Coordinates of C-alpha atoms and ligand atoms in Angstrom, one line a residue:
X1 CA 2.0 25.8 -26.0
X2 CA 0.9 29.3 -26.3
X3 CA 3.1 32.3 -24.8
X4 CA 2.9 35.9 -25.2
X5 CA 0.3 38.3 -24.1
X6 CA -2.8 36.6 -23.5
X7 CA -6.2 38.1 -21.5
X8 CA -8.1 35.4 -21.8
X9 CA -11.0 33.7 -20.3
X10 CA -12.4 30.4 -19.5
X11 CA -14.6 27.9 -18.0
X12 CA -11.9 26.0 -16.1
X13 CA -8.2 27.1 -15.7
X14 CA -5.7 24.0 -14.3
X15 CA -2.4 25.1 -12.6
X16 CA -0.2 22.4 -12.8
X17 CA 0.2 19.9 -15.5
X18 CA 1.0 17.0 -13.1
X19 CA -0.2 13.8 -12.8
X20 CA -3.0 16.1 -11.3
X21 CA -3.7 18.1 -12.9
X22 CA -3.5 17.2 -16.5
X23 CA -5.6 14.4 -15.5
X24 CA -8.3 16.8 -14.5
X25 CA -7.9 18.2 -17.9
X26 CA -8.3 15.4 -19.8
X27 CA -11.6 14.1 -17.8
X28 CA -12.7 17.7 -17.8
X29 CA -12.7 18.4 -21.8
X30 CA -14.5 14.9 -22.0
X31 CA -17.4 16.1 -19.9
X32 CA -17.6 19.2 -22.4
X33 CA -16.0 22.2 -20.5
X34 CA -13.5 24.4 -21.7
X35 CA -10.0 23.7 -20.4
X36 CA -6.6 26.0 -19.8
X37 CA -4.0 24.5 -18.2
X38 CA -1.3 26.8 -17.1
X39 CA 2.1 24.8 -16.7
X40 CA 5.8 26.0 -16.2
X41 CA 7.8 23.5 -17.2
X42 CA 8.2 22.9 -21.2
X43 CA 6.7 19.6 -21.2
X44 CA 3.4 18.6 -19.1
X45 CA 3.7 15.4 -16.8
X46 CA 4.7 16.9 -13.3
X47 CA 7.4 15.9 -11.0
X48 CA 6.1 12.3 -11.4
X49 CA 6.8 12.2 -15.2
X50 CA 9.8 14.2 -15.3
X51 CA 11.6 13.8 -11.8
X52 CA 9.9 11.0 -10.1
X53 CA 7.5 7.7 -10.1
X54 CA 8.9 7.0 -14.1
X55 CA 12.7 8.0 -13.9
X56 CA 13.1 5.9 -10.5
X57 CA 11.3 3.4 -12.2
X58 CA 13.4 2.6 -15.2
X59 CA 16.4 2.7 -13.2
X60 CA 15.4 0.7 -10.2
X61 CA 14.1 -1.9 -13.0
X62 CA 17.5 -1.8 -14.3
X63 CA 19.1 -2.4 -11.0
X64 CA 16.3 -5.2 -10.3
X65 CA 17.3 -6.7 -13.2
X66 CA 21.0 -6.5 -12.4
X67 CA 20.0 -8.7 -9.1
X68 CA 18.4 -11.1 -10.8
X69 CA 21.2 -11.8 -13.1
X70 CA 23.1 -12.5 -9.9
X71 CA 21.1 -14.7 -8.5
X72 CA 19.8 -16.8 -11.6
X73 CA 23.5 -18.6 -10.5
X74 CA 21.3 -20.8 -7.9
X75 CA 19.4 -21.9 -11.1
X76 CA 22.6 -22.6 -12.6
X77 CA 22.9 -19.7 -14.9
X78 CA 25.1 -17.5 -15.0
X79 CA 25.7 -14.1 -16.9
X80 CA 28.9 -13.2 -16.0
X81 CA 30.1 -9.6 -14.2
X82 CA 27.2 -6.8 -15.5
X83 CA 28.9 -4.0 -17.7
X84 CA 27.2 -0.7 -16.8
X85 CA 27.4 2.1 -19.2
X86 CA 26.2 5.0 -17.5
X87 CA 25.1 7.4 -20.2
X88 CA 23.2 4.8 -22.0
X89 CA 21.3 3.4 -18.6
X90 CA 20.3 7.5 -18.4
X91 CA 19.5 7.8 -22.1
X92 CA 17.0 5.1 -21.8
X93 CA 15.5 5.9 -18.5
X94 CA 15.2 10.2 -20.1
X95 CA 13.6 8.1 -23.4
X96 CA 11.1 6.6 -21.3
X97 CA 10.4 9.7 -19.8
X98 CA 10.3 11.5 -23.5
X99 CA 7.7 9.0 -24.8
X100 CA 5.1 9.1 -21.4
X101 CA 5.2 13.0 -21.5
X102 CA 4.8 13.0 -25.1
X103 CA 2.2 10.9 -25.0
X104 CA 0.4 13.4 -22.5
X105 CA 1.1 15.8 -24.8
X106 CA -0.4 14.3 -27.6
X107 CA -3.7 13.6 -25.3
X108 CA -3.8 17.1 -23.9
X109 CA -3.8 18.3 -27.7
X110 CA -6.3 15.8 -29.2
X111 CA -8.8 17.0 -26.4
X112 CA -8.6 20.4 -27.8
X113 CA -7.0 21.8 -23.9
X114 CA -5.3 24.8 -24.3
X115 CA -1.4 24.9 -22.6
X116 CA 0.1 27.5 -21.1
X117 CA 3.2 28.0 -20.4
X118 CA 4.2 30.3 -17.3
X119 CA 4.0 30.8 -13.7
X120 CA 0.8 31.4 -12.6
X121 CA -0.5 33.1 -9.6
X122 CA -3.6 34.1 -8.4
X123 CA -4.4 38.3 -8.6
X124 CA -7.8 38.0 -6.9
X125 CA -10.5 35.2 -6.6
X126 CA -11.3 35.2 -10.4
X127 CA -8.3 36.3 -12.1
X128 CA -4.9 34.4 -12.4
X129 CA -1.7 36.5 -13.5
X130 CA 0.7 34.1 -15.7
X131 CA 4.6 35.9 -15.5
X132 CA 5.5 37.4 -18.5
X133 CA 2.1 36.2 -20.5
X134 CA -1.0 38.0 -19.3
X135 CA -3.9 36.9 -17.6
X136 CA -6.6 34.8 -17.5
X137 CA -10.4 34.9 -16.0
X138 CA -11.8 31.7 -14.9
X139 CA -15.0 30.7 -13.8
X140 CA -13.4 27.5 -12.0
X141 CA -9.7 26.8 -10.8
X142 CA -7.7 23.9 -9.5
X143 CA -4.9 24.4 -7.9
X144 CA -2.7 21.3 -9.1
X145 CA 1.0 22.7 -8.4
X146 CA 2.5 19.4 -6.4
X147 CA 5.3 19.6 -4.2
X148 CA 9.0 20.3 -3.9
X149 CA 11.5 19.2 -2.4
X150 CA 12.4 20.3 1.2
X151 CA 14.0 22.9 1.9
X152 CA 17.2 21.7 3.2
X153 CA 18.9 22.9 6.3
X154 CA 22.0 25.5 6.6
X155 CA 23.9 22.3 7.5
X156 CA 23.4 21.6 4.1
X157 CA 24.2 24.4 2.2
X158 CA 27.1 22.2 -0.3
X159 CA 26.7 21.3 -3.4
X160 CA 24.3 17.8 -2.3
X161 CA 22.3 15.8 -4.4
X162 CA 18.4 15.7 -4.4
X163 CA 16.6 13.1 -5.6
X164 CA 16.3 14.7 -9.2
X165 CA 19.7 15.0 -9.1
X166 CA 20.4 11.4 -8.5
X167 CA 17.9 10.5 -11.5
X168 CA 19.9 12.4 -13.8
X169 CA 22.9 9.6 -12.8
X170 CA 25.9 12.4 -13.2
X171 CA 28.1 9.9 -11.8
X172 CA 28.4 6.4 -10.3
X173 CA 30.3 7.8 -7.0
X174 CA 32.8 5.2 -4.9
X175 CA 30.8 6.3 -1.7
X176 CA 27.1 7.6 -1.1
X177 CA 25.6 9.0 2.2
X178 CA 21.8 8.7 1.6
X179 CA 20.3 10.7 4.1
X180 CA 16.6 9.9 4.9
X181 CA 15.4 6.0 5.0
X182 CA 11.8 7.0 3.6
X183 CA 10.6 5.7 0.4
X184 CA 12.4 8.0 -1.6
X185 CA 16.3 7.4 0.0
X186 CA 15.8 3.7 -0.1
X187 CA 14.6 3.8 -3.6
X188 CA 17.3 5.8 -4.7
X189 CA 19.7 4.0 -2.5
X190 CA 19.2 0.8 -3.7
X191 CA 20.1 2.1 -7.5
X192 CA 23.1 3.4 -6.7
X193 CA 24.4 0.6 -4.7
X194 CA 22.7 -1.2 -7.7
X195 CA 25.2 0.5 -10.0
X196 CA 28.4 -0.9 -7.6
X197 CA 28.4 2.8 -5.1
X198 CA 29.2 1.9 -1.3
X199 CA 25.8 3.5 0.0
X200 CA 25.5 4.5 4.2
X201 CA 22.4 5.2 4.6
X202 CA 21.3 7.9 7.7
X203 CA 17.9 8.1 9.5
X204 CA 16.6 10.4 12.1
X205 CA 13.5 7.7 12.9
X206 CA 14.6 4.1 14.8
X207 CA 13.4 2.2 11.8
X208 CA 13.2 3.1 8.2
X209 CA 9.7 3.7 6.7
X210 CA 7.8 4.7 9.6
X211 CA 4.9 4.4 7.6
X212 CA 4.4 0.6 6.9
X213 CA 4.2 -1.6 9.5
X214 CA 7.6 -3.3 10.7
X215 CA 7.2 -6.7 10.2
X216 CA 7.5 -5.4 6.0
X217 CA 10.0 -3.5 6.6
X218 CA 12.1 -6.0 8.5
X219 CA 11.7 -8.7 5.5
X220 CA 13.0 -6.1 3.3
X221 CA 15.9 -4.5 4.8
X222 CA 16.9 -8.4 5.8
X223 CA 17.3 -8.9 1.7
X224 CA 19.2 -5.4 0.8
X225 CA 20.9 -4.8 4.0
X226 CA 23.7 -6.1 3.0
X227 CA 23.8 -4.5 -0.2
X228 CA 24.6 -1.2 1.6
X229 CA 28.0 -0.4 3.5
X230 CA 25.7 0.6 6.4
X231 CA 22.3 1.7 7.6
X232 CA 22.2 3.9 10.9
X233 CA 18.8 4.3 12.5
X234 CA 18.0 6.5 15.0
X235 CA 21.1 8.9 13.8
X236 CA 21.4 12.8 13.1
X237 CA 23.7 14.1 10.6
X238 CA 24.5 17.7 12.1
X239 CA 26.8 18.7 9.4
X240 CA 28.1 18.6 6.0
X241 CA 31.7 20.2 4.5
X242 CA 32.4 20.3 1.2
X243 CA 36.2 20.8 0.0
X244 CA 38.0 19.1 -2.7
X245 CA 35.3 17.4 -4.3
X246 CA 34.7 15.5 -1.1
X247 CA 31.9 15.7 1.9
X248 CA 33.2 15.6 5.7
X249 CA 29.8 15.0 7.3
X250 CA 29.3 14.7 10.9
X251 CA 26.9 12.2 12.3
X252 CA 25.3 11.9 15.7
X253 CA 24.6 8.4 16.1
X254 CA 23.4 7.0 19.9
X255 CA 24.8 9.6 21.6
X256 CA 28.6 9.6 19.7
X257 CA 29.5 12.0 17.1
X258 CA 31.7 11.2 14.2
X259 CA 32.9 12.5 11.1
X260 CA 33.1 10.5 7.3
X261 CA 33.9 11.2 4.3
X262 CA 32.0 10.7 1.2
X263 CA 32.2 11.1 -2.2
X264 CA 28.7 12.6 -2.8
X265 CA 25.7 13.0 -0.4
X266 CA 21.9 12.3 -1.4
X267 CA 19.2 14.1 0.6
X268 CA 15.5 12.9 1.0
X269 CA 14.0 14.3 3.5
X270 CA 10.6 14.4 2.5
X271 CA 8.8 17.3 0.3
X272 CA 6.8 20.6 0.7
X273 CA 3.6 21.8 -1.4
X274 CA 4.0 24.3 -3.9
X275 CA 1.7 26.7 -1.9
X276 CA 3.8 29.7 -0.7
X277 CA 3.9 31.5 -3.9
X278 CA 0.9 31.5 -5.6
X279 CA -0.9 34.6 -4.7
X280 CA -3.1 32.9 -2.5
X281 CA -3.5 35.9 -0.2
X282 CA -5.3 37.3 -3.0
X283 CA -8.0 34.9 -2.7
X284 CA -9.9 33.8 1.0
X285 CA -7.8 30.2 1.4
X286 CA -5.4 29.8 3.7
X287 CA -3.5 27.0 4.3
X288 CA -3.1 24.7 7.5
X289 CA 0.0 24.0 9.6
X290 CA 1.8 21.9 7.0
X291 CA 1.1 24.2 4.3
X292 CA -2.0 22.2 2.5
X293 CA -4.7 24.1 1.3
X294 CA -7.5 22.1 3.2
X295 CA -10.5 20.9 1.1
X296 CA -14.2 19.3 1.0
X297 CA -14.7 15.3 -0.1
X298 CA -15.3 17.4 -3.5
X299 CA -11.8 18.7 -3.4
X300 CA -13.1 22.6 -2.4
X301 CA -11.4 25.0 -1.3
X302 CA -13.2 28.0 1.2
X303 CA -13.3 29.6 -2.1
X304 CA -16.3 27.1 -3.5
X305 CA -14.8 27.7 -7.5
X306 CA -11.5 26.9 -6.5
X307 CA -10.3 23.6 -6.1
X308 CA -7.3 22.0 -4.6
X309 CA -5.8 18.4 -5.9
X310 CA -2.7 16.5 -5.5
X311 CA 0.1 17.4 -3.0
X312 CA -1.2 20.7 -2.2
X313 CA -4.4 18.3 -0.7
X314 CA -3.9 16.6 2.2
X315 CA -3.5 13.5 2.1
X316 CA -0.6 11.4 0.9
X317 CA 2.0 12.7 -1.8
X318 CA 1.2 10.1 -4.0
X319 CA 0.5 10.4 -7.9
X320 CA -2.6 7.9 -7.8
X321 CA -3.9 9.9 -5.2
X322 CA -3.5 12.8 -7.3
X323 CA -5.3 11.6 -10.6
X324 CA -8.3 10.3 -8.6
X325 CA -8.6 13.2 -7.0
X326 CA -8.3 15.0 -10.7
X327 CA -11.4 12.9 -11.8
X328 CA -13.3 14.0 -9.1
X329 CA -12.4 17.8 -9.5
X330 CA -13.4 17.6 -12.9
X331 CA -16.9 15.4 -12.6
X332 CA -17.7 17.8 -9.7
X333 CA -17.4 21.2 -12.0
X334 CA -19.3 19.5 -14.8
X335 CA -22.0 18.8 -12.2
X336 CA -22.0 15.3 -11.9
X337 CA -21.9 13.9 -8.4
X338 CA -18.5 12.9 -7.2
X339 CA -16.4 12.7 -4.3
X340 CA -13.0 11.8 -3.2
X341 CA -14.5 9.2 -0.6
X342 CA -12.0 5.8 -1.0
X343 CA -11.6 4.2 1.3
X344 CA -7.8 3.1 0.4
X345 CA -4.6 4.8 -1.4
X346 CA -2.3 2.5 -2.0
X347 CA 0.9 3.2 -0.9
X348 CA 4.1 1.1 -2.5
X349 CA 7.7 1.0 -1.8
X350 CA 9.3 0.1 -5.0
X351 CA 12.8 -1.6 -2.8
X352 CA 13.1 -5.3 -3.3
X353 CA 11.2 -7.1 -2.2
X354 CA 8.4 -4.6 -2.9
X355 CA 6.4 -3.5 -0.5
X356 CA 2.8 -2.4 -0.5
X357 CA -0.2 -1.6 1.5
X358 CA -3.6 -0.1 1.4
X359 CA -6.3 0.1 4.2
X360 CA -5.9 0.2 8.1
X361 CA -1.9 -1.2 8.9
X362 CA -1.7 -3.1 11.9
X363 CA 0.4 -0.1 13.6
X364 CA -2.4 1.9 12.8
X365 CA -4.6 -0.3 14.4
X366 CA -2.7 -0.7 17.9
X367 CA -2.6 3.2 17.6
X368 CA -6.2 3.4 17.5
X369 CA -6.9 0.8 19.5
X370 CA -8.9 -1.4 16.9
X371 CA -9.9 -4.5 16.9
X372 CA -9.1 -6.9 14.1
X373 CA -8.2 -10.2 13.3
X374 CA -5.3 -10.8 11.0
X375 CA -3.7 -13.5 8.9
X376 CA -0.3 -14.2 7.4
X377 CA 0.7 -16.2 4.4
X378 CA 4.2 -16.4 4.2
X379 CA 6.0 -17.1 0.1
X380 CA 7.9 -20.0 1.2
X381 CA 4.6 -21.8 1.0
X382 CA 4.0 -20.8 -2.4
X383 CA 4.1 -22.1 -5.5
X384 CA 5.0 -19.6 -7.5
X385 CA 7.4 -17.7 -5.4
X386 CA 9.3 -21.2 -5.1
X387 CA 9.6 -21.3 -8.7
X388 CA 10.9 -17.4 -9.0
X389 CA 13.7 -18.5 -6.4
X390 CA 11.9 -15.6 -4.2
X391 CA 10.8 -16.7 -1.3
X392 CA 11.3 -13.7 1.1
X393 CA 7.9 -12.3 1.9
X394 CA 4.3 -12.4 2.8
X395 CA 1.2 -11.2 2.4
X396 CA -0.9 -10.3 5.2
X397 CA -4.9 -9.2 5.9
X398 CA -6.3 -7.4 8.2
X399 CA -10.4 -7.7 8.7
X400 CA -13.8 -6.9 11.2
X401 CA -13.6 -9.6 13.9
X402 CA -17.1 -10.2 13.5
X403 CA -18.4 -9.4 9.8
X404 CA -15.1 -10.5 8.2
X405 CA -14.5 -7.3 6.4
X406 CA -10.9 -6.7 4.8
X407 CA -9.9 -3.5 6.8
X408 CA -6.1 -3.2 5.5
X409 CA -4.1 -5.4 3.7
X410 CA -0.3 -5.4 3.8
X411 CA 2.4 -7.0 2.1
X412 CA 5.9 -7.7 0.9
X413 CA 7.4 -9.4 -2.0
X414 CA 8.3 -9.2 -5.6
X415 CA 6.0 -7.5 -7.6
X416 CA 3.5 -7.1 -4.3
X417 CA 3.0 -3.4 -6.4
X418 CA 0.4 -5.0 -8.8
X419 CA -0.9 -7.5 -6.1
X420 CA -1.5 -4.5 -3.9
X421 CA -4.6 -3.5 -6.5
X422 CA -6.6 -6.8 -5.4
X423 CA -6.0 -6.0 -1.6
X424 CA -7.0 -1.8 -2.7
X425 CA -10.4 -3.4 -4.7
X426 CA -10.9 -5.5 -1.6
X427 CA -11.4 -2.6 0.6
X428 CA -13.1 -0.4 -1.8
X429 CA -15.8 -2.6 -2.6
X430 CA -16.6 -3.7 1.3
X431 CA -15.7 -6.7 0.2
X432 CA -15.1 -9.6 3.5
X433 CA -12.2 -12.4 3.6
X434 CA -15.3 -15.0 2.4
X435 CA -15.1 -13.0 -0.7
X436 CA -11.3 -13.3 -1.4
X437 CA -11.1 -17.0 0.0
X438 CA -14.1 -18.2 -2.8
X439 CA -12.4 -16.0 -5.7
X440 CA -10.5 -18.8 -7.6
X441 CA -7.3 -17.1 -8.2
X442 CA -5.0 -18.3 -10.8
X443 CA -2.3 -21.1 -10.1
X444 CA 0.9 -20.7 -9.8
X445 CA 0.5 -17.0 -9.5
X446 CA 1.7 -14.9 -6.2
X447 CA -1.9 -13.3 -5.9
X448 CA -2.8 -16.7 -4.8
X449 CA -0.9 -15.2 -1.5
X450 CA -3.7 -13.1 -1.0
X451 CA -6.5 -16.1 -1.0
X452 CA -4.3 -17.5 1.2
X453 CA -4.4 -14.9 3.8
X454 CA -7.4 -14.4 3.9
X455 CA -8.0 -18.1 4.6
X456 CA -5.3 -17.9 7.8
X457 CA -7.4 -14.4 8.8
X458 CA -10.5 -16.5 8.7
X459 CA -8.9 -19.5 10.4
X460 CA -9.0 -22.2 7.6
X461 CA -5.4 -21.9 6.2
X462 CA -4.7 -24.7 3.7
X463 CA -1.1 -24.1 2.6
X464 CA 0.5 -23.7 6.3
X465 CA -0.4 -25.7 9.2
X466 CA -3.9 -24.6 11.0
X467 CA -3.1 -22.5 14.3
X468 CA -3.1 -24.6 17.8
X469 CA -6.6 -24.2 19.4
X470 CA -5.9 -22.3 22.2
X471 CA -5.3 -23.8 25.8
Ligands
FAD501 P1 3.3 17.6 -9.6 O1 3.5 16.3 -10.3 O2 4.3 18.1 -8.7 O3 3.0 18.6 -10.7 C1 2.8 20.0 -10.4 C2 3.1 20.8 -11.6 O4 2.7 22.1 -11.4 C3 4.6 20.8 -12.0 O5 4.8 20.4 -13.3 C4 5.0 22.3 -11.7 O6 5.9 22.7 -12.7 C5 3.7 23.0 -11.9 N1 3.6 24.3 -11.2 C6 3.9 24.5 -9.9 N2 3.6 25.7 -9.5 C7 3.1 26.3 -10.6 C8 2.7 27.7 -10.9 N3 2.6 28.6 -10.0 N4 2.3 27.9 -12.2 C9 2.3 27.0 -13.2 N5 2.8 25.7 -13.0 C10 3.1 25.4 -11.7 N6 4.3 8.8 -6.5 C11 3.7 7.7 -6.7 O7 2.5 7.5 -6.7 N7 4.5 6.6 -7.1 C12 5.8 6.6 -7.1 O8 6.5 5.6 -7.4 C13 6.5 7.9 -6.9 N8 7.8 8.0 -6.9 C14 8.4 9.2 -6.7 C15 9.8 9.3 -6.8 C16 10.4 10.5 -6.5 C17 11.9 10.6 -6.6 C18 9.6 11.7 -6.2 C19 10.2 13.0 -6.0 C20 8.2 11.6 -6.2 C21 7.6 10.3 -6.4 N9 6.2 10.2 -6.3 C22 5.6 9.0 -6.5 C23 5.3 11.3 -5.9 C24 4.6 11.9 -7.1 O9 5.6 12.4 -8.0 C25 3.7 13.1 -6.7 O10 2.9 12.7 -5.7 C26 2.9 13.6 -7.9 O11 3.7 14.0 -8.9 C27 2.0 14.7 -7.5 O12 1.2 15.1 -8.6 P2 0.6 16.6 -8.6 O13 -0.1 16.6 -9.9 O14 0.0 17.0 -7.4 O15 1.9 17.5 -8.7

């Protein structure tokens, strides 16, 4: 990385070395321009790399694996009590991490794409100010800095843990208030009561993951529910104490108000972008009421040389989302046509059962007032999910009444994170529940749960008994 004084300038200058924004890069300095990325952190790879998508990963595949081991007893095998050794769980996991950012690295540099290493903000609509290393001109800019955690409340002002904090795995605590049942809490939650903590999980919302539809979520939270001490929906926690190493938090829960103790407290609730200090008042854009910078299908900003991608965009915080959107950025400033214009982001809970959707959900749907047909395949009528001892789950699909085109497609199950990519091509390419139902799709294999429901959506279900005609 270069530092010092630099006054420099360039084609194209990237803030933000995230899944982002070094994508842009890379797809950038293919199509010939030249390429600055300006990135705080030592090492480029974003909060997904370094604090995100891969470190939850690795553990929650430990933890998975720690589950299975369990309950390969019905198969009659049988491991024994698991031995957990903390700092060699983290080693691996910050390996993992050390390899996929190297590897970026390694790209970044064989591309020829200068790094810089600072904060960068912008001076005026040309020029960006990088602290304590000069400046640098740009004929283009994309504004790549993701998100942050939220800020949290005075109730919270004590030493908690945010989700970094948790990936870093400074302890295996006794007792673990998680508070926020999005993707993020439940993800984390499940590691630690993974690694033998007595999790209590607290959410504002009456269900967890407002986002998917319920009939998901319910599958799911039947399978781990028991794996926390306790899950309260619909529940407030109005304050937190910390003495002697310990939390006293108060919780509102239907109407009562109680205080517990717990060892160490997790919060996840939810994440803001990295637009309030960037010298954006220097420049025309200004952001909209949740602190986006809004944008064109081709990722512009008001300012038609400046470009915003990632979590500053709207859109989901989601780092697929993010390197799309950095492919477009870039084919867009070398002139070729592009546009972000899919038609589904696939969203995935990595919890066990998985779950996973892309498209319209059915909630969505209701909302909106759509109509759709829809069909179900439940795992107990599969194949392989018999022979995986997993049969919790389904697969559902979502279509046009009349042409038969898959609108969403929704679903819940082990590994329904890779079949999620058939349902997310599906919608993508227009293609109609004909289409899915004449793919021959392997055997045993769970994606044939998505054949499947599309044969119940189009009424000829072969695996589960044909619906009663209607009276
Ligand atoms: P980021 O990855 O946030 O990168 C932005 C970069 O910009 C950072 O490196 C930052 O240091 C740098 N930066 C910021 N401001 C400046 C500045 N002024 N000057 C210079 N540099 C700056 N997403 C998924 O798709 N799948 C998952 O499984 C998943 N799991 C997650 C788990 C956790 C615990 C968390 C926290 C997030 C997870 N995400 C996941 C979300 C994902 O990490 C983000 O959506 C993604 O990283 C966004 O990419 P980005 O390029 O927009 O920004």
């Amino acid at each position: 990385m270069v530092m010092g004084q630099l006054n420099q300038e360039t084609e194209l200058a990237i803030i933000g070395g995230g899944p982002g924004g070094y994508v842009a890069a890379l797809r950038a300095a293919d199509l010939g321009l030249e390429v600055v990325v300006i990135e705080e952190r030592e090492k480029l790879g974003g909060v997904c790399l370094t604090e995100g998508c891969i470190p939850s990963k690795t553990l929650i595949n430990a933890v998975d694996l720690i589950a299975s081991a369990r309950e390969a007893d019905q198969m009659g095998l049988s491991f024994g009590e698991v031995e957990i050794d903390r700092e060699k769980l983290l080693g691996w996991s910050q390996k993992v991490v050390q390899t996929l950012t190297g590897g970026v690295n390694s790209l970044v540099k064989k591309r020829g794409i200068e790094v810089i290493q600072g904060r960068a903000r912008f001076a005026d609509s040309h020029t960006l100010a990088i602290e304590g290393a000069g400046t640098v001109q740009f004929k283009h800019a994309v504004i790549a800095t993701g998100s942050r955690i939220n800020e949290l409340p005075p109730a919270y002002e004590q030493p908690v843990w945010s989700s970094a904090e948790a990936l870093q795995l400074p302890e295996i605590p006794d007792t673990l208030l998680v508070v926020g049942g999005g993707y993020i809490g439940l993800e984390m939650g499940l590691v630690y009561a993974g690694l033998g903590t007595q999790v209590t999980m607290v959410e504002f919302n009456p269900r967890l993951l407002t986002g998917a539809d319920s009939d998901l979520v319910e599958i799911m939270v039947n399978r781990v529910s028991d794996r926390f001490a306790q899950i309260l929906t619909g529940s407030k926690v109005t304050g937190v104490e910390y003495a002697d190493d310990r939390f006293t938090v108060t919780i509102e829960n239907e109407g009562e108000t109680e205080s517990r103790s717990f060892d160490r407290v997790l919060v996840a609730i939810g994440r803001r972008p990295n637009t309030d200090d960037l010298g954006l008042e220097n420049t025309a854009i200004e952001l909209d009421e949740h602190g986006l910078i809004p944008v064109t299908e081709e990722m512009r900003t008001v300012e038609e040389h400046i470009f915003a991608i990632g979590d500053v965009a709207p859109g989901p915080m989601l780092a697929h989302k993010a390197s799309r959107e950095g492919k477009v950025v870039a084919e867009v400033i070398a002139g070729e046509p592009a546009a972000f214009d899919n038609r589904a982001i696939p969203a995935v809970v990595f919890t066990d059962p998985e779950i996973a959707w892309a498209g319209l959900t059915e909630s969505e749907a209701e909302e909106k007032g759509l109509e759709y047909t829809v069909g179900r395949f439940p795992l107990r009528a599969l194949g392989r999910a018999r022979t995986m001892g997993r049969v919790e789950g389904m697969v559902k699909i979502l279509a046009e009444p009349d042409s038969g085109t898959v609108l969403g497609v929704g679903m819940v199950g082990p590994h329904a994170s890779e079949l999620i990519a058939e349902g997310t091509l599906a919608i993508e390419m227009g293609a109609t529940l004909e289409d899915l139902m004449v793919t021959i799709h392997p055997h045993p294999t769970l994606s044939e749960a998505v054949m499947e429901a599309a044969e119940v959506a189009a009424g000829q279900p072969i695996h589960i008994p044909p619906a009663r005609p209607k009276e």
